[in-house]
Tab-separated table of C-alpha atoms in Angstrom:
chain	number	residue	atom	x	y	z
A	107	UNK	CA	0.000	0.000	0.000
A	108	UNK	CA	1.540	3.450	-0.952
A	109	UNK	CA	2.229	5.800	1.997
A	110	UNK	CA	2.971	9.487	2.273
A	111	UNK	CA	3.791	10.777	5.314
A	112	UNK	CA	4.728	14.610	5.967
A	113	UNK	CA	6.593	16.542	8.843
A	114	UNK	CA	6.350	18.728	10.509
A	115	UNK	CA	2.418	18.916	10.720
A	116	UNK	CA	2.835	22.476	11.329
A	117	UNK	CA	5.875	24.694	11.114
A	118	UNK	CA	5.852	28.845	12.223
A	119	UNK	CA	8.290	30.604	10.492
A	120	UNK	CA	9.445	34.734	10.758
A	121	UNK	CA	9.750	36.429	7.879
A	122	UNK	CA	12.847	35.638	6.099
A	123	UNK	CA	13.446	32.292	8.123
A	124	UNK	CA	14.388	29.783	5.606
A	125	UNK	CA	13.288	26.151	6.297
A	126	UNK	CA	12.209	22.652	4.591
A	127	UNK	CA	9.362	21.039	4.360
A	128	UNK	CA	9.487	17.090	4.368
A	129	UNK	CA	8.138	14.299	2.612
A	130	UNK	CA	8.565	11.005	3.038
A	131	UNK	CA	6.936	8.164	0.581
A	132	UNK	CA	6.391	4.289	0.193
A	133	UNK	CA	4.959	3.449	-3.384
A	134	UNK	CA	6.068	0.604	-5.547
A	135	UNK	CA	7.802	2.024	-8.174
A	136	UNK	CA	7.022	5.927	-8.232
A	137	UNK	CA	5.529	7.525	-11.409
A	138	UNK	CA	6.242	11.065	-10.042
A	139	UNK	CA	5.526	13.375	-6.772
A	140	UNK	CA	3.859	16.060	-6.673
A	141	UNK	CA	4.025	19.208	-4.495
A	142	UNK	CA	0.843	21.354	-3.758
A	143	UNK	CA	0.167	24.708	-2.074
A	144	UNK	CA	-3.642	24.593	0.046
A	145	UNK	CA	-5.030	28.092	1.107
A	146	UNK	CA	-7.728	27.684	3.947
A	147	UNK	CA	-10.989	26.861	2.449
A	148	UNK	CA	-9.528	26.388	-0.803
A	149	UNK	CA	-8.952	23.902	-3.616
A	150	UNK	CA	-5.066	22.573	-3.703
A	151	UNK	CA	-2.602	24.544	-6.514
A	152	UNK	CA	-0.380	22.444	-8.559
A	153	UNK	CA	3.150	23.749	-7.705
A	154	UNK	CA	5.512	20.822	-8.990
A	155	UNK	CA	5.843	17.040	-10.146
A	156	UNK	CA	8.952	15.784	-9.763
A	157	UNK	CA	9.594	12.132	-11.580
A	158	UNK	CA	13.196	11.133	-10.559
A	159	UNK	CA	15.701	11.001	-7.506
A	160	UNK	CA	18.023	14.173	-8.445
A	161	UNK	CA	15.469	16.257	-9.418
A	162	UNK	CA	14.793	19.735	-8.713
A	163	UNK	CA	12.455	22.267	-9.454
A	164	UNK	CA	12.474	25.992	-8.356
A	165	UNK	CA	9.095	28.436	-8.200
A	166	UNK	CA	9.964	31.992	-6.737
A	167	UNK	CA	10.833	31.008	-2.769
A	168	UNK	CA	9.958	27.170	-3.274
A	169	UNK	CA	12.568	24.466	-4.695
A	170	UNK	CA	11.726	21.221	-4.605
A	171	UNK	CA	13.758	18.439	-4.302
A	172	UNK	CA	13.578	14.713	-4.691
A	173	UNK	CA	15.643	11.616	-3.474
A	174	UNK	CA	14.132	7.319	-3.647
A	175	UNK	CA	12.582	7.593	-0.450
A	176	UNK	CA	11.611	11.326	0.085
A	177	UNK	CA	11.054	14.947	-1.278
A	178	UNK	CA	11.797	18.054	0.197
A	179	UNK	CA	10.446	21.724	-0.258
A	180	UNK	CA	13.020	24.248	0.574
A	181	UNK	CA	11.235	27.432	1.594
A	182	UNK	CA	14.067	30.756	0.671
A	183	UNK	CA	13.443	34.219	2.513
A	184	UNK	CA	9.864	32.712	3.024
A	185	UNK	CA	7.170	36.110	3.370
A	186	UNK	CA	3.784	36.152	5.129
A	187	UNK	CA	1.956	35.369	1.718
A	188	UNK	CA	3.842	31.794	1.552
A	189	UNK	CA	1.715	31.255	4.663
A	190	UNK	CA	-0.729	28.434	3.715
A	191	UNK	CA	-0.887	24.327	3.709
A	192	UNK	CA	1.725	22.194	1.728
A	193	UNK	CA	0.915	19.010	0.363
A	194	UNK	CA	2.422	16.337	-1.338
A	195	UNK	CA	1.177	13.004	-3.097
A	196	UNK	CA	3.077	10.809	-4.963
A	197	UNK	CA	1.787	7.918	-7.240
A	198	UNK	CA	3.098	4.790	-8.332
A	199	UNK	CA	1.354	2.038	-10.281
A	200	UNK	CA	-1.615	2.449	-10.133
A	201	UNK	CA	-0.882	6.537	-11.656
A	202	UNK	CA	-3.252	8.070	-8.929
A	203	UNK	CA	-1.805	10.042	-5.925
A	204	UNK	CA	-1.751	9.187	-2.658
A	205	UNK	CA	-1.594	11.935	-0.080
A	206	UNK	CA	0.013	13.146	2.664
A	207	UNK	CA	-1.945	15.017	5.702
A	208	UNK	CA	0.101	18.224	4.796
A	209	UNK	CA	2.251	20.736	6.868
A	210	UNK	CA	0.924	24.123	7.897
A	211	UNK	CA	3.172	26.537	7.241
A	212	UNK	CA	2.604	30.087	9.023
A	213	UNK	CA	5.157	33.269	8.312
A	214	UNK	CA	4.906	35.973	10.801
A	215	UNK	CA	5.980	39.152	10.024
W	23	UNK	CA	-7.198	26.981	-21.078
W	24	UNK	CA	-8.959	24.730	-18.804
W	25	UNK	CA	-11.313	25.405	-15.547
W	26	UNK	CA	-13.156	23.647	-13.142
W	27	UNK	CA	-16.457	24.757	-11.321
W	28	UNK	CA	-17.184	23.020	-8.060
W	29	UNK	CA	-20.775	23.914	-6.706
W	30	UNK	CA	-22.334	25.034	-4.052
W	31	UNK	CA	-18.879	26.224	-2.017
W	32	UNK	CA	-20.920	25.413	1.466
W	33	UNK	CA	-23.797	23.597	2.616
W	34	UNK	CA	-25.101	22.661	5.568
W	35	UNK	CA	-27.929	19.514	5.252
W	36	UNK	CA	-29.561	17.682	8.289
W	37	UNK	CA	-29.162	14.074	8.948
W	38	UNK	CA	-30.535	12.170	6.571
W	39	UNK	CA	-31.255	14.489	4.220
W	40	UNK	CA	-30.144	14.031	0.395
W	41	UNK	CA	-26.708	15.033	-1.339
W	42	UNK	CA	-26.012	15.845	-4.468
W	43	UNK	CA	-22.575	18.257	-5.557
W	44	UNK	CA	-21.665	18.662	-8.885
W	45	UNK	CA	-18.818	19.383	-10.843
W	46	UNK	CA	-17.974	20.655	-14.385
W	47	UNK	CA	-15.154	20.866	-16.430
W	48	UNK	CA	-14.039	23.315	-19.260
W	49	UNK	CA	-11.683	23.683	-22.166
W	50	UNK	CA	-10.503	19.281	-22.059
W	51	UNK	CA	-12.158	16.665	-23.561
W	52	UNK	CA	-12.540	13.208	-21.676
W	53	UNK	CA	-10.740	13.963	-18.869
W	54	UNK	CA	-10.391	11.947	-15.785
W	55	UNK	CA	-12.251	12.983	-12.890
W	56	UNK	CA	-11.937	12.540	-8.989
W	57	UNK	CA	-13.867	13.420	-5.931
W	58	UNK	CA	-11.588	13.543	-2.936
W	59	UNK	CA	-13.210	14.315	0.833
W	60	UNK	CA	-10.701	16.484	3.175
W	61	UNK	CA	-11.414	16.026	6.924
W	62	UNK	CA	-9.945	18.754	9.427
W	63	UNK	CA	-6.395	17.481	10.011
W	64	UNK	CA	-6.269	14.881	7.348
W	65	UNK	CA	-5.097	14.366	3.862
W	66	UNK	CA	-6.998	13.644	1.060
W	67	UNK	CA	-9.218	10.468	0.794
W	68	UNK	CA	-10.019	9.831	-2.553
W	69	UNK	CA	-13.948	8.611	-2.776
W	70	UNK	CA	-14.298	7.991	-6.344
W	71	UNK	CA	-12.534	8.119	-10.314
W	72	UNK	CA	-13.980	8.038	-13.385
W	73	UNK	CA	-12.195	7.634	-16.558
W	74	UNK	CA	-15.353	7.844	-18.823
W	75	UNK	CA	-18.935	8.184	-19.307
W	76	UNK	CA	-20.511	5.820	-16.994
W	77	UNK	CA	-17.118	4.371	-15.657
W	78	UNK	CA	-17.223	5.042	-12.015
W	79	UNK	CA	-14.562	3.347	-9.843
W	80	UNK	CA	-15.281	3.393	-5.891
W	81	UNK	CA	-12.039	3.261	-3.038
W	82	UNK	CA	-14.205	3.432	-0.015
W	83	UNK	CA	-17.490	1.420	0.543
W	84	UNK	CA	-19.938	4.438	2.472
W	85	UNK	CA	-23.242	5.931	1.527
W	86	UNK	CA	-21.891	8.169	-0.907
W	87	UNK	CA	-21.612	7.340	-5.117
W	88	UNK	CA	-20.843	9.412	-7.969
W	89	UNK	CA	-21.988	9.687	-11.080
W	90	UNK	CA	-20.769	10.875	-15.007
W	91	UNK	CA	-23.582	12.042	-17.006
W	92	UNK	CA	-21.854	13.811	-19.286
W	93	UNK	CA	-17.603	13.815	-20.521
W	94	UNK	CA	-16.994	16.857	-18.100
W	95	UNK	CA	-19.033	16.277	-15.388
W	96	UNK	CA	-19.382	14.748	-12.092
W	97	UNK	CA	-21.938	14.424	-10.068
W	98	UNK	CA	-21.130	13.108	-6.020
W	99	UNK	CA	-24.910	11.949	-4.396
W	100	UNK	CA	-26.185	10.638	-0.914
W	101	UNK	CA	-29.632	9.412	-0.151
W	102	UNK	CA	-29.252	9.697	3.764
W	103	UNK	CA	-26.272	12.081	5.017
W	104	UNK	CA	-24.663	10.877	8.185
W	105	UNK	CA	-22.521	13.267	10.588
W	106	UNK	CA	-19.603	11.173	9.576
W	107	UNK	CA	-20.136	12.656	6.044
W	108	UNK	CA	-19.095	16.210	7.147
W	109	UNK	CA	-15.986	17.079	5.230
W	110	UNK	CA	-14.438	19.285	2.464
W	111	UNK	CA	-15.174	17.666	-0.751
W	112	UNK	CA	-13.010	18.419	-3.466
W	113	UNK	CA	-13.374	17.598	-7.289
W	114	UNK	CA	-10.373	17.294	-9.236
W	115	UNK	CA	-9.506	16.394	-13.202
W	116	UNK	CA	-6.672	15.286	-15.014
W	117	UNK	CA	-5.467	14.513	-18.510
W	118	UNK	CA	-4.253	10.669	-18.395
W	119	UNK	CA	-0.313	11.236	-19.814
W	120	UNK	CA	0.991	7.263	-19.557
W	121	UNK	CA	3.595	8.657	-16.721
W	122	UNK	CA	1.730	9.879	-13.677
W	123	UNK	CA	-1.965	11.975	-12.648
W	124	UNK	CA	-1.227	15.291	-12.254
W	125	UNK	CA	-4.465	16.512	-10.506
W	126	UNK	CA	-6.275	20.151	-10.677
W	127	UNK	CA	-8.665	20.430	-8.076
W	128	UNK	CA	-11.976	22.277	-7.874
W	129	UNK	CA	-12.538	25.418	-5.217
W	130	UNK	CA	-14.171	22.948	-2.922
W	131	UNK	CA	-17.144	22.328	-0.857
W	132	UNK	CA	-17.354	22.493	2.705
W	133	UNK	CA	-20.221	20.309	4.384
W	134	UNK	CA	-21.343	20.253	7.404
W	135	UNK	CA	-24.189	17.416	8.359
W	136	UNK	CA	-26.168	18.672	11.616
């Protein structure tokens, strides 16, 4: 049974406190993992697939990194407006994510 | 480009009264669809997928079922809401590439069963 598991389930950050977001997965042979950004009673944005251990992908702040067993999202100079909740899936064979519970992220100012 | 409308953003329903959400899609053609349910402090739970018209696939036995009318839309029903149902439900498509599902999700719909 795929698993994704991320930590911390909440993380407070000031302004300009860089910091990582983890992700850890079980899933028999992974297709690709994806990274999404949840504002509070909102719909999840895409923000990034990643497909292979070595990979990295940068948006703005975010960079997202993957290795065989986990992903991380590396959170640069983060500002009040990156405030929201992070989630990542990941799917393997049977090509539909599974998800993780997410972490809330706050930035204070 | 594409869009997806997720309807009514909240609703609050009584115990055992009738559900039905619906969802559309725009600017795709046969796309697959998914209705996830989001409980406070949980990650998604995907409920149903369809990769056609009629073709409904189920991952948790409950009171709940889902229907495709039409290519772009979904349709997620109850007869008899329990208070277990309450949740954020969450519609989401995606184009099937042979490599992986990237989802887009819906706005949402918050429910709360009193």
């Amino acid at each position: 049974e795929d698993q994704v598991t991320q930590s911390p389930e909440a993380l407070r950050l000031q302004e300009g406190e860089s910091s990582s977001l983890n992700c850890s997965y079980t899933v028999s042979g992974l297709r690709g993992l994806f990274w999404y950004r949840q504002d509070p009673g909102k719909g999840p944005e895409f923000l990034f697939t990643l497909y292979s251990a070595g990979e990295e992908k940068e948006k703005e702040r975010l960079k997202a990194t993957l290795t065989k067993k986990e992903s991380f999202l590396h959170i640069t100079a983060p500002k009040p407006e990156d405030s929201a909740t992070y989630l990542c899936g990941a799917s393997g064979g049977s090509y539909i994510p599974t998800f993780g519970r997410g972490t809330s992220l706050i930035v204070h100012p | 480009s594409q869009t997806i409308h997720q309807w009514p953003a909240t609703l609050v329903q009584p115990v055992g009264s009738p559900l039905s959400l619906e969802c559309t899609v725009e600017g795709t053609s046969n796309p697959n669809l998914y209705w996830y349910r989001q409980a406070a402090g949980r990650g998604l739970q995907l409920l149903f997928y369809s990769v056609g018209i009629g073709q409904i696939s189920s991952e948790v036995p409950q009171n709940l079922s889902a229907s495709r009318p039409q290519d772009r839309q979904f349709i997620l029903s109850s007869k008899k809401l329990l208070l277990s149902d309450s949740g954020f439900y969450l519609c989401a498509w995606s184009v099937p590439q042979g490599l992986s599902e990237k989802l887009f999700f819906g706005s949402g719909t918050q429910l709360s069963v009193l």
